[in-house]
Amino acid sequence: MESESAPSFGRSLWDQSDQIENYTKHGTQILLSFSDFLKRRAEIEKEYAAKLQKLVKTQQEEHDKRSKSFNTSNSSGSTTGGGGGFAVAVSGTTANAGWMMLLGMADHAASYHAGLADQLVGEVRRKVKEKVKENEKMFKKSFDEVRKEYAEYKKVTDHLERIRQKYDKATKDMDMARQAYEQASADMNRTAKEIEKLRHDAEKKAIIAQEAAGAYKSCIEATNTEKDRFYGTTLPRMLDQIQRDDESHRIEFLKKAFLQYNDLLAPQSTHLASGVQSMSDMFTKISHTYDSASFAKLMCTHSPLPSDFTFEERSLGIAHQGSAGLLGRKTVTRGFTKTKDDIEENKEDAIITMPSKQGRKKALERIKVLDKELTELEKKRQGVDTLMNVYASKPEINQDPKVKRDLDDQIAALEARTHSVVGKKYKLQCYIATIDGSPMPDPPATMAGGHGGGAVAVSSSPITPFSDTSSVTSPAYHSQSFRQDEADFTPSPSSAPPPPPPPAPLLMDESPGIKHPAMRMAYDFTGGDSHELSVAAGEMVEILEKQDDGWWKARVVRDGEVKEGFIPGNYTEPDGDT
């Protein structure tokens, strides 16, 4: 049962320290049970010896009494011989000799069992009790050290988690600052000074995010070093030492104690010899190597060591560093796995590999999503065109090349994205036509050498919180055609609501009893947080306050319940009855 390549606790059970501790406790419990057995066996042996000795003594006293009575009787009635002749005659019989031998052997057996009881307690049980106390103290210290090392390692991983949270917060702050800058850039009511201030704030937040990313990377490297030390050196060393202690102080000790117990039983009568020999054969086969290897093989989960911690990167774009702008730029790619953008870019390829029925359904759903994105891109392009017109019309702004560079970057990014989305939609339309057996659709202008350097032509119709919604028009992409030539692209009135202004400010209490003008909702609006009021198209609202940023504080009464919150002002229209 010995093996040179037996598995060790440190190599095979690095992730099973709790089970190793239970294993040693179980082994200690065997020692405790053996100690209790020896105690009870010794009590039984002592009790048996005492009763056997009492029985022998009683029989000897009765034998002496009978012999004495016979001598007295014979002495009083006899005419020949001395009174002691009968006793001599009786004692010399073979039957009497055999009886005396039997009682003597029984007394000898009683003495043996009394001596066995003393040996079981004094020579075996005493050592077992001492070893139990020693092992409990030793293993407690060993596993306390293991838990201490685990606690120290956990401090390192907890520190990494705190650094990651700081990194997440920094990237979130950067994204919010960039979003604020983008919104301000698209708002024609914002001054160049305000926009420039927001741009500086976005740059500052981006630098902070880069620093947080660097700290996160460094912390990951240090944590992985600590992880390798803990799982590769410290923990295996401690578990292997526990294994050696368990083998020598418990298994080997138990083996010797069992053999000593067996040796004490060996002098018993011959009818127990075979049983004693069988036990001896079994006890000699006890092996600490086999026990440890068997336990390790049965409990081993074959789990790999914990994988390295990885850096989950965020977009850390900084405005105007070299030729890179804050908008539409990424100085660091996100993550070590596929990002959401990667998955979106490959979604069309995944769809066209599906079975026809399932793929056609997915393709139609995807085309709807792409149409929605084209509409959003159109709106963004309109906003940029508006800002470009403002830039050209205001001398105090058009002298700043940074503003022009920002706007050019935004236009280039929008054109590139529009070209990509149009191509995706065309790919899916060709896939559907192949399944249906219908003619292939005409390629979009951007794929057939259309104008604009590959960008879809869009018209400019600025929409602000103060625009007259009754005159707003926006170009719409036809769901079944990809022709993007300006001659074929005719603006049509849009039923979609204008975009809402920037996020609403916190609610302010209004004084009761003041009458306010009423307006009718031209579009549905769903509030994004607790400060915004969700209203349906056609619903009458009472305007409490008009903010300069285009958000209006409104009040509605539904089923007797009064609700207040902010709505976009350009979602309303005068009521014809008021």
Coordinates of C-alpha atoms in Angstrom, one line a residue:
M1 CA 0.0 0.0 0.0
E2 CA 3.1 2.3 0.1
S3 CA 3.6 4.5 -2.9
E4 CA 6.4 6.9 -3.8
S5 CA 4.1 9.1 -5.9
A6 CA 1.4 9.3 -3.3
P7 CA -0.6 12.6 -3.6
S8 CA 0.0 15.3 -1.0
F9 CA -2.5 17.5 0.8
G10 CA -0.7 20.6 -0.5
R11 CA -0.8 19.6 -4.1
S12 CA -4.1 17.8 -4.4
L13 CA -6.2 19.4 -1.6
W14 CA -5.2 23.0 -1.8
D15 CA -8.9 24.0 -2.0
Q16 CA -10.1 21.5 0.7
S17 CA -8.5 22.9 3.9
D18 CA -11.9 22.7 5.7
Q19 CA -12.2 19.0 4.8
I20 CA -8.6 18.3 5.8
E21 CA -9.4 19.8 9.2
N22 CA -12.5 17.6 9.5
Y23 CA -10.4 14.6 8.5
T24 CA -7.9 15.2 11.3
K25 CA -10.8 15.7 13.7
H26 CA -12.3 12.4 12.6
G27 CA -8.9 10.7 13.2
T28 CA -8.7 12.3 16.7
Q29 CA -12.2 11.0 17.4
I30 CA -11.0 7.5 16.7
L31 CA -8.4 7.9 19.3
L32 CA -11.0 9.2 21.8
S33 CA -13.3 6.2 21.0
F34 CA -10.4 3.8 21.5
S35 CA -9.6 5.5 24.8
D36 CA -13.2 5.1 25.9
F37 CA -13.2 1.4 24.8
L38 CA -10.1 0.7 26.8
K39 CA -11.6 2.2 29.9
R40 CA -14.8 0.2 29.6
R41 CA -12.9 -3.0 28.7
A42 CA -10.7 -2.5 31.7
E43 CA -13.7 -2.1 34.0
I44 CA -15.3 -5.3 32.6
E45 CA -12.0 -7.2 33.0
K46 CA -11.6 -6.0 36.6
E47 CA -15.2 -6.8 37.4
Y48 CA -14.9 -10.3 35.9
A49 CA -11.6 -10.9 37.8
A50 CA -13.3 -9.9 41.1
K51 CA -16.3 -12.1 40.5
L52 CA -14.2 -15.0 39.4
Q53 CA -11.9 -14.7 42.5
K54 CA -14.9 -14.5 44.7
L55 CA -16.3 -17.7 43.1
V56 CA -13.0 -19.5 43.6
K57 CA -12.7 -18.4 47.2
T58 CA -16.3 -19.5 48.0
Q59 CA -15.7 -23.0 46.4
Q60 CA -12.4 -23.4 48.3
E61 CA -14.1 -22.5 51.7
E62 CA -16.9 -24.9 51.0
H63 CA -14.4 -27.7 50.2
D64 CA -12.4 -27.1 53.4
K65 CA -15.7 -27.0 55.4
R66 CA -16.8 -30.3 54.0
S67 CA -13.5 -31.9 54.6
K68 CA -13.5 -30.7 58.2
S69 CA -17.0 -32.1 58.9
F70 CA -16.1 -35.4 57.4
N71 CA -13.1 -35.6 59.7
T72 CA -15.1 -34.8 62.8
S73 CA -17.8 -37.4 61.9
N74 CA -15.3 -40.1 61.3
S75 CA -13.3 -39.3 64.4
S76 CA -16.4 -39.7 66.7
G77 CA -17.6 -43.1 65.2
S78 CA -14.5 -44.8 64.2
T79 CA -12.8 -47.7 66.1
T80 CA -9.7 -47.9 64.1
G81 CA -7.3 -45.4 62.6
G82 CA -6.7 -41.7 63.4
G83 CA -9.1 -38.9 62.6
G84 CA -6.8 -37.5 59.9
G85 CA -6.9 -40.7 57.8
F86 CA -10.1 -39.8 56.0
A87 CA -8.9 -36.4 55.0
V88 CA -5.7 -37.8 53.6
A89 CA -7.6 -40.4 51.7
V90 CA -10.0 -37.9 50.2
S91 CA -7.4 -35.4 49.2
G92 CA -5.4 -38.0 47.5
T93 CA -8.1 -38.9 45.0
T94 CA -7.8 -38.0 41.3
A95 CA -11.2 -36.3 41.4
N96 CA -10.2 -34.0 44.2
A97 CA -6.9 -33.3 42.6
G98 CA -8.7 -32.3 39.4
W99 CA -11.1 -30.1 41.2
M100 CA -8.3 -28.3 43.0
M101 CA -6.5 -27.8 39.7
L102 CA -9.7 -26.4 38.2
L103 CA -10.1 -23.9 41.0
G104 CA -6.4 -23.0 40.8
M105 CA -6.6 -22.3 37.1
A106 CA -9.7 -20.2 37.6
D107 CA -7.9 -18.2 40.3
H108 CA -5.0 -17.8 37.9
A109 CA -7.3 -16.6 35.2
A110 CA -8.8 -14.1 37.6
S111 CA -5.4 -12.8 38.4
Y112 CA -4.6 -12.5 34.7
H113 CA -7.7 -10.5 33.9
A114 CA -7.1 -8.2 36.9
G115 CA -3.5 -7.6 35.6
L116 CA -4.9 -7.1 32.0
A117 CA -7.2 -4.4 33.3
D118 CA -4.3 -2.6 35.0
Q119 CA -2.3 -2.8 31.8
L120 CA -5.1 -1.6 29.5
V121 CA -5.5 1.5 31.7
G122 CA -1.9 2.2 32.7
E123 CA 0.1 1.2 29.6
V124 CA -2.3 1.8 26.7
R125 CA -5.1 4.2 27.6
R126 CA -2.9 6.7 29.4
K127 CA -0.7 7.1 26.3
V128 CA -3.8 7.5 24.1
K129 CA -5.3 10.2 26.3
E130 CA -2.0 12.1 26.3
K131 CA -1.8 11.8 22.5
V132 CA -5.4 13.1 22.1
K133 CA -4.6 16.2 24.0
E134 CA -1.3 16.7 22.2
N135 CA -2.9 16.3 18.8
E136 CA -5.8 18.6 19.5
K137 CA -3.5 21.3 20.6
M138 CA -1.1 20.8 17.6
F139 CA -3.9 20.7 14.9
K140 CA -5.7 23.7 16.4
K141 CA -2.5 25.7 16.1
S142 CA -1.8 24.5 12.6
F143 CA -5.3 25.3 11.3
D144 CA -5.4 28.6 13.1
E145 CA -2.3 29.5 11.1
V146 CA -4.0 28.4 7.9
R147 CA -7.0 30.6 8.7
K148 CA -4.7 33.5 9.5
E149 CA -3.0 33.2 6.1
Y150 CA -6.4 33.0 4.4
A151 CA -7.4 36.2 6.3
E152 CA -4.2 38.0 5.1
Y153 CA -4.8 36.9 1.6
K154 CA -8.4 38.1 1.8
K155 CA -7.2 41.5 2.8
V156 CA -5.2 41.7 -0.5
T157 CA -8.2 40.7 -2.6
D158 CA -10.5 43.1 -0.6
H159 CA -8.0 45.9 -1.4
L160 CA -8.2 45.0 -5.1
E161 CA -12.0 45.1 -4.9
R162 CA -11.8 48.6 -3.4
I163 CA -9.4 49.8 -6.1
R164 CA -11.7 48.3 -8.8
Q165 CA -14.7 50.2 -7.3
K166 CA -12.7 53.5 -7.4
Y167 CA -11.8 52.7 -11.0
D168 CA -15.5 52.0 -11.8
K169 CA -16.5 55.3 -10.2
A170 CA -13.8 57.3 -12.0
T171 CA -14.9 55.9 -15.4
K172 CA -18.5 56.6 -14.5
D173 CA -17.7 60.1 -13.6
M174 CA -15.8 60.5 -16.8
D175 CA -18.7 59.2 -18.9
M176 CA -21.1 61.6 -17.1
A177 CA -18.8 64.5 -17.7
R178 CA -18.4 63.6 -21.4
Q179 CA -22.2 63.2 -21.7
A180 CA -22.7 66.7 -20.1
Y181 CA -20.2 68.1 -22.6
E182 CA -21.9 66.4 -25.5
Q183 CA -25.3 67.7 -24.5
A184 CA -24.0 71.2 -24.0
S185 CA -22.3 71.1 -27.4
A186 CA -25.7 70.2 -28.9
D187 CA -27.6 72.9 -27.0
M188 CA -27.6 76.1 -29.1
N189 CA -28.5 78.1 -25.9
R190 CA -25.3 77.3 -24.2
T191 CA -22.4 79.7 -24.4
A192 CA -19.0 78.9 -25.7
K193 CA -17.6 79.6 -22.2
E194 CA -20.0 77.1 -20.7
I195 CA -19.1 74.5 -23.3
E196 CA -15.4 75.1 -22.8
K197 CA -15.8 74.7 -19.0
L198 CA -17.5 71.4 -19.5
R199 CA -14.9 70.3 -21.9
H200 CA -12.1 71.0 -19.4
D201 CA -14.1 69.1 -16.7
A202 CA -14.5 66.1 -19.1
E203 CA -10.7 66.2 -19.8
K204 CA -10.0 66.3 -16.1
K205 CA -12.3 63.4 -15.3
A206 CA -10.8 61.4 -18.2
I207 CA -7.3 61.9 -16.7
I208 CA -8.5 60.8 -13.3
A209 CA -10.0 57.7 -14.9
Q210 CA -6.7 56.9 -16.6
E211 CA -4.9 57.2 -13.3
A212 CA -7.5 55.0 -11.7
A213 CA -6.9 52.5 -14.5
G214 CA -3.2 52.5 -13.9
A215 CA -3.7 52.0 -10.2
Y216 CA -6.1 49.1 -10.9
K217 CA -3.6 47.4 -13.2
S218 CA -0.8 47.7 -10.7
C219 CA -3.0 46.4 -7.9
I220 CA -4.0 43.4 -10.1
E221 CA -0.4 42.6 -10.7
A222 CA 0.5 42.8 -7.0
T223 CA -2.6 40.7 -6.1
N224 CA -1.7 38.0 -8.7
T225 CA 1.8 37.9 -7.2
E226 CA 0.3 37.4 -3.7
K227 CA -2.1 34.8 -5.1
D228 CA 0.8 32.8 -6.6
R229 CA 2.7 32.9 -3.3
F230 CA -0.3 31.9 -1.2
Y231 CA -1.6 29.1 -3.4
G232 CA 1.8 28.0 -4.8
T233 CA 4.0 28.1 -1.7
T234 CA 2.4 29.1 1.6
L235 CA -0.8 27.0 1.6
P236 CA 0.8 23.8 0.2
R237 CA 3.7 24.0 2.7
M238 CA 1.2 24.3 5.6
L239 CA -1.1 21.6 4.4
D240 CA 1.8 19.2 3.7
Q241 CA 3.1 19.8 7.3
I242 CA -0.4 19.0 8.6
Q243 CA -0.4 15.8 6.6
R244 CA 3.0 14.8 8.1
D245 CA 1.8 15.5 11.6
D246 CA -1.4 13.6 11.1
E247 CA 0.5 10.6 9.7
S248 CA 3.1 10.4 12.5
H249 CA 1.2 11.7 15.5
R250 CA -2.2 10.0 14.8
I251 CA -2.0 7.2 12.2
E252 CA 1.3 5.7 13.2
F253 CA 0.6 6.2 16.9
L254 CA -2.8 4.5 16.5
K255 CA -1.1 1.6 14.7
K256 CA 1.4 1.1 17.6
A257 CA -1.4 1.3 20.2
F258 CA -3.5 -1.3 18.4
L259 CA -0.5 -3.6 18.2
Q260 CA 0.2 -3.1 21.9
Y261 CA -3.4 -3.9 22.7
N262 CA -3.1 -7.0 20.6
D263 CA 0.0 -8.2 22.5
L264 CA -1.8 -7.9 25.8
L265 CA -4.5 -10.2 24.5
A266 CA -2.1 -12.8 23.0
P267 CA -1.6 -14.9 26.3
Q268 CA -5.3 -15.8 26.4
S269 CA -6.5 -19.3 25.9
T270 CA -5.7 -21.0 22.6
H271 CA -9.3 -20.9 21.3
L272 CA -8.8 -17.1 20.9
A273 CA -5.4 -17.6 19.2
S274 CA -6.8 -17.5 15.6
G275 CA -8.8 -14.4 16.4
V276 CA -5.8 -12.8 18.0
Q277 CA -3.6 -13.7 15.0
S278 CA -6.2 -12.3 12.6
M279 CA -6.2 -9.0 14.4
S280 CA -2.5 -9.0 14.5
D281 CA -2.4 -9.5 10.7
M282 CA -4.8 -6.7 10.2
F283 CA -3.1 -4.3 12.5
T284 CA 0.3 -4.8 10.8
K285 CA -1.3 -3.8 7.5
I286 CA -2.2 -0.3 8.8
S287 CA -0.3 2.2 6.7
H288 CA -0.3 6.0 7.1
T289 CA 0.7 6.4 3.4
Y290 CA -2.3 4.4 2.2
D291 CA -4.7 6.3 4.6
S292 CA -3.5 9.7 3.5
A293 CA -3.4 8.8 -0.2
S294 CA -6.9 7.2 -0.1
F295 CA -8.3 10.3 1.6
A296 CA -6.7 12.7 -0.8
K297 CA -7.8 10.7 -3.9
L298 CA -11.4 10.5 -2.7
M299 CA -11.7 14.2 -1.6
C300 CA -9.7 15.7 -4.5
T301 CA -12.0 17.9 -6.7
H302 CA -9.3 18.3 -9.4
S303 CA -10.2 22.0 -9.4
P304 CA -7.6 24.3 -11.1
L305 CA -5.9 27.0 -9.1
P306 CA -7.8 30.3 -9.0
S307 CA -7.3 32.2 -12.3
D308 CA -5.4 35.5 -12.5
F309 CA -7.4 38.6 -11.8
T310 CA -7.9 40.5 -15.1
F311 CA -8.2 44.2 -15.8
E312 CA -11.7 45.3 -17.0
E313 CA -10.9 48.4 -18.9
R314 CA -13.2 51.3 -19.6
S315 CA -13.2 54.0 -22.3
L316 CA -10.7 56.6 -21.3
G317 CA -10.9 59.2 -24.1
I318 CA -9.3 62.7 -23.5
A319 CA -10.3 65.6 -25.7
H320 CA -7.8 67.2 -28.0
Q321 CA -4.7 65.1 -27.2
G322 CA -3.0 65.1 -30.5
S323 CA -5.5 64.3 -33.2
A324 CA -7.8 62.4 -30.9
G325 CA -10.9 64.1 -29.5
L326 CA -13.0 63.5 -26.5
L327 CA -16.0 62.4 -28.5
G328 CA -15.9 59.2 -30.5
R329 CA -12.4 58.3 -29.3
K330 CA -11.1 55.5 -27.1
T331 CA -7.5 55.5 -25.9
V332 CA -7.9 52.0 -24.3
T333 CA -10.0 49.1 -25.6
R334 CA -12.5 47.7 -23.0
G335 CA -11.8 44.5 -21.3
F336 CA -10.1 41.2 -22.2
T337 CA -13.3 39.6 -23.4
K338 CA -15.8 40.6 -26.1
T339 CA -17.4 43.9 -25.3
K340 CA -21.0 44.8 -26.0
D341 CA -19.8 46.7 -29.1
D342 CA -17.9 43.6 -30.4
I343 CA -21.1 41.5 -29.9
E344 CA -23.2 44.1 -31.7
E345 CA -20.8 44.3 -34.6
N346 CA -20.9 40.5 -35.1
K347 CA -24.7 40.0 -34.6
E348 CA -25.5 40.1 -38.3
D349 CA -22.9 37.4 -39.0
A350 CA -24.4 35.3 -36.3
I351 CA -27.9 35.7 -37.6
I352 CA -27.1 34.7 -41.2
T353 CA -25.6 31.4 -39.9
M354 CA -28.9 30.4 -38.2
P355 CA -31.5 28.0 -39.7
S356 CA -33.7 29.8 -42.2
K357 CA -36.9 30.1 -40.2
Q358 CA -35.2 31.3 -37.0
G359 CA -32.7 33.5 -38.9
R360 CA -35.4 35.3 -40.9
K361 CA -37.2 36.2 -37.8
K362 CA -34.1 37.4 -36.1
A363 CA -33.1 39.4 -39.2
L364 CA -36.4 41.2 -39.3
E365 CA -36.1 42.1 -35.6
R366 CA -32.5 43.3 -36.2
I367 CA -33.5 45.5 -39.1
K368 CA -36.0 47.3 -36.8
V369 CA -33.2 47.9 -34.3
L370 CA -31.0 49.2 -37.1
D371 CA -33.8 51.5 -38.4
K372 CA -34.1 52.9 -34.9
E373 CA -30.4 53.5 -34.7
L374 CA -30.4 55.3 -38.1
T375 CA -33.2 57.6 -36.8
E376 CA -31.1 58.4 -33.7
L377 CA -28.0 59.0 -35.9
E378 CA -30.1 61.4 -38.0
K379 CA -31.1 63.4 -35.0
K380 CA -27.6 63.6 -33.7
R381 CA -26.4 64.8 -37.2
Q382 CA -29.1 67.5 -37.1
G383 CA -27.8 68.7 -33.8
V384 CA -24.3 68.8 -35.0
D385 CA -25.3 70.7 -38.2
T386 CA -27.1 73.2 -36.0
L387 CA -24.0 73.7 -33.9
M388 CA -22.0 74.1 -37.1
N389 CA -24.3 76.8 -38.3
V390 CA -24.0 78.6 -34.9
Y391 CA -20.2 78.3 -35.1
A392 CA -20.2 79.8 -38.6
S393 CA -22.5 82.7 -37.6
K394 CA -20.8 83.8 -34.4
P395 CA -17.3 85.4 -34.8
E396 CA -16.5 85.0 -31.1
I397 CA -16.8 81.2 -31.5
N398 CA -15.4 80.5 -35.0
Q399 CA -12.0 81.9 -34.1
D400 CA -11.5 78.9 -31.8
P401 CA -10.1 75.9 -33.8
K402 CA -10.8 73.5 -31.0
V403 CA -14.6 73.9 -31.4
K404 CA -14.4 73.4 -35.1
R405 CA -12.2 70.3 -34.6
D406 CA -14.7 68.9 -32.1
L407 CA -17.6 69.3 -34.5
D408 CA -15.6 67.8 -37.4
D409 CA -14.8 64.8 -35.2
Q410 CA -18.5 64.4 -34.3
I411 CA -19.5 64.6 -38.0
A412 CA -16.9 62.0 -39.0
A413 CA -17.9 59.6 -36.3
L414 CA -21.6 59.9 -37.2
E415 CA -21.0 59.4 -40.9
A416 CA -18.8 56.3 -40.2
R417 CA -21.4 54.8 -37.9
T418 CA -24.3 55.5 -40.4
H419 CA -22.3 53.9 -43.2
S420 CA -21.7 50.8 -41.0
V421 CA -25.4 50.5 -39.9
V422 CA -26.6 50.9 -43.5
G423 CA -24.2 48.1 -44.6
K424 CA -25.5 45.8 -41.8
K425 CA -29.1 46.4 -42.8
Y426 CA -28.3 45.7 -46.5
K427 CA -26.6 42.4 -45.5
L428 CA -29.7 41.3 -43.6
Q429 CA -32.0 42.3 -46.5
C430 CA -29.9 40.2 -48.9
Y431 CA -30.1 37.3 -46.5
I432 CA -34.0 37.6 -46.3
A433 CA -34.2 37.9 -50.1
T434 CA -32.1 34.7 -50.4
I435 CA -34.4 32.8 -48.1
D436 CA -37.6 34.1 -49.8
G437 CA -36.3 33.5 -53.3
S438 CA -37.0 37.2 -54.2
P439 CA -34.7 39.6 -56.2
M440 CA -31.8 41.1 -54.3
P441 CA -32.4 44.7 -53.1
D442 CA -30.4 47.5 -54.7
P443 CA -27.3 48.3 -52.7
P444 CA -27.3 51.5 -50.7
A445 CA -25.7 54.6 -52.2
T446 CA -22.8 54.4 -49.7
M447 CA -22.0 50.9 -51.1
A448 CA -22.5 51.8 -54.7
G449 CA -20.1 54.7 -54.8
G450 CA -22.6 57.4 -53.4
H451 CA -21.5 60.8 -52.4
G452 CA -20.4 62.0 -49.1
G453 CA -17.3 59.7 -48.7
G454 CA -19.4 56.8 -47.6
A455 CA -21.8 58.6 -45.3
V456 CA -25.6 58.7 -45.6
A457 CA -26.9 62.1 -46.5
V458 CA -29.0 63.6 -43.8
S459 CA -30.7 67.0 -43.7
S460 CA -30.4 69.4 -40.8
S461 CA -33.4 70.5 -38.8
P462 CA -32.3 71.9 -35.4
I463 CA -34.6 71.0 -32.5
T464 CA -34.2 72.8 -29.2
P465 CA -36.4 72.9 -26.1
F466 CA -37.9 76.2 -27.5
S467 CA -38.6 75.0 -31.1
D468 CA -42.1 75.3 -32.4
T469 CA -43.1 71.7 -32.5
S470 CA -45.8 72.3 -35.1
S471 CA -43.2 73.1 -37.7
V472 CA -40.6 70.5 -36.9
T473 CA -39.8 68.1 -39.7
S474 CA -37.2 65.4 -39.8
P475 CA -36.0 63.0 -42.5
A476 CA -37.0 59.4 -42.1
Y477 CA -35.3 56.3 -43.4
H478 CA -37.7 54.1 -45.4
S479 CA -37.9 50.6 -44.0
Q480 CA -37.7 48.9 -47.3
S481 CA -35.2 51.1 -49.3
F482 CA -31.6 51.9 -48.9
R483 CA -31.3 54.7 -51.5
Q484 CA -29.5 57.5 -49.8
D485 CA -29.2 60.0 -52.7
E486 CA -30.2 63.5 -51.8
A487 CA -32.6 63.6 -54.7
D488 CA -34.5 60.6 -53.4
F489 CA -34.3 61.7 -49.7
T490 CA -37.3 63.8 -49.0
P491 CA -38.1 65.1 -45.5
S492 CA -41.5 64.2 -44.2
P493 CA -43.3 65.2 -41.1
S494 CA -42.3 63.0 -38.2
S495 CA -44.7 61.6 -35.7
A496 CA -41.8 60.9 -33.3
P497 CA -41.5 63.4 -30.4
P498 CA -38.5 65.8 -30.2
P499 CA -35.6 64.8 -27.9
P500 CA -36.1 65.9 -24.3
P501 CA -33.7 68.6 -22.9
P502 CA -30.9 67.7 -20.4
P503 CA -31.8 66.0 -17.1
A504 CA -34.3 67.8 -15.0
P505 CA -33.2 69.6 -11.8
L506 CA -34.4 68.5 -8.3
L507 CA -38.1 69.4 -7.5
M508 CA -38.8 72.5 -5.6
D509 CA -42.0 72.9 -3.5
E510 CA -44.6 75.2 -5.0
S511 CA -46.9 77.4 -2.9
P512 CA -50.5 76.2 -3.0
G513 CA -53.4 78.3 -4.2
I514 CA -51.6 79.9 -7.2
K515 CA -53.3 79.4 -10.6
H516 CA -51.1 78.3 -13.4
P517 CA -51.5 78.0 -17.2
A518 CA -52.6 74.6 -18.7
M519 CA -51.1 72.9 -21.7
R520 CA -51.8 69.7 -23.6
M521 CA -49.1 67.0 -24.2
A522 CA -48.3 66.6 -27.8
Y523 CA -46.3 63.4 -27.2
D524 CA -46.0 60.6 -24.7
F525 CA -43.2 61.2 -22.2
T526 CA -41.8 58.6 -19.7
G527 CA -39.9 60.0 -16.8
G528 CA -36.4 58.7 -16.3
D529 CA -36.2 59.2 -12.5
S530 CA -38.3 60.3 -9.5
H531 CA -38.0 64.0 -10.4
E532 CA -39.6 63.6 -13.9
L533 CA -43.3 63.2 -14.5
S534 CA -44.6 60.5 -16.9
V535 CA -47.5 61.8 -19.0
A536 CA -49.4 60.6 -22.1
A537 CA -50.1 62.4 -25.3
G538 CA -53.3 64.4 -25.1
E539 CA -53.2 64.7 -21.3
M540 CA -53.7 68.2 -19.8
V541 CA -51.0 69.4 -17.5
E542 CA -50.7 72.5 -15.3
I543 CA -47.4 74.4 -15.9
L544 CA -46.0 75.5 -12.5
E545 CA -42.6 76.8 -13.7
K546 CA -40.6 77.1 -16.9
Q547 CA -36.8 76.5 -16.6
D548 CA -34.3 78.1 -18.9
D549 CA -32.9 74.7 -19.9
G550 CA -36.2 73.7 -21.5
W551 CA -37.6 71.6 -18.6
W552 CA -41.0 72.7 -17.2
K553 CA -42.3 71.8 -13.8
A554 CA -45.9 70.4 -14.3
R555 CA -48.7 69.1 -12.3
V556 CA -51.5 66.5 -13.2
V557 CA -54.5 65.2 -11.3
R558 CA -55.3 61.5 -11.9
D559 CA -58.1 59.8 -10.0
G560 CA -58.0 62.5 -7.3
E561 CA -54.2 62.1 -6.8
V562 CA -52.0 65.1 -7.5
K563 CA -48.6 64.4 -9.1
E564 CA -45.8 66.8 -9.9
G565 CA -42.6 66.6 -11.8
F566 CA -40.5 67.9 -14.7
I567 CA -41.4 67.4 -18.4
P568 CA -39.8 68.7 -21.6
G569 CA -41.4 71.9 -22.6
N570 CA -41.2 71.1 -26.3
Y571 CA -43.5 68.1 -25.8
T572 CA -46.5 70.4 -25.1
E573 CA -48.8 72.5 -27.1
P574 CA -51.5 75.0 -26.3
D575 CA -55.0 73.6 -25.7
G576 CA -57.5 74.8 -28.2
D577 CA -60.2 75.2 -25.6
T578 CA -58.2 77.5 -23.2

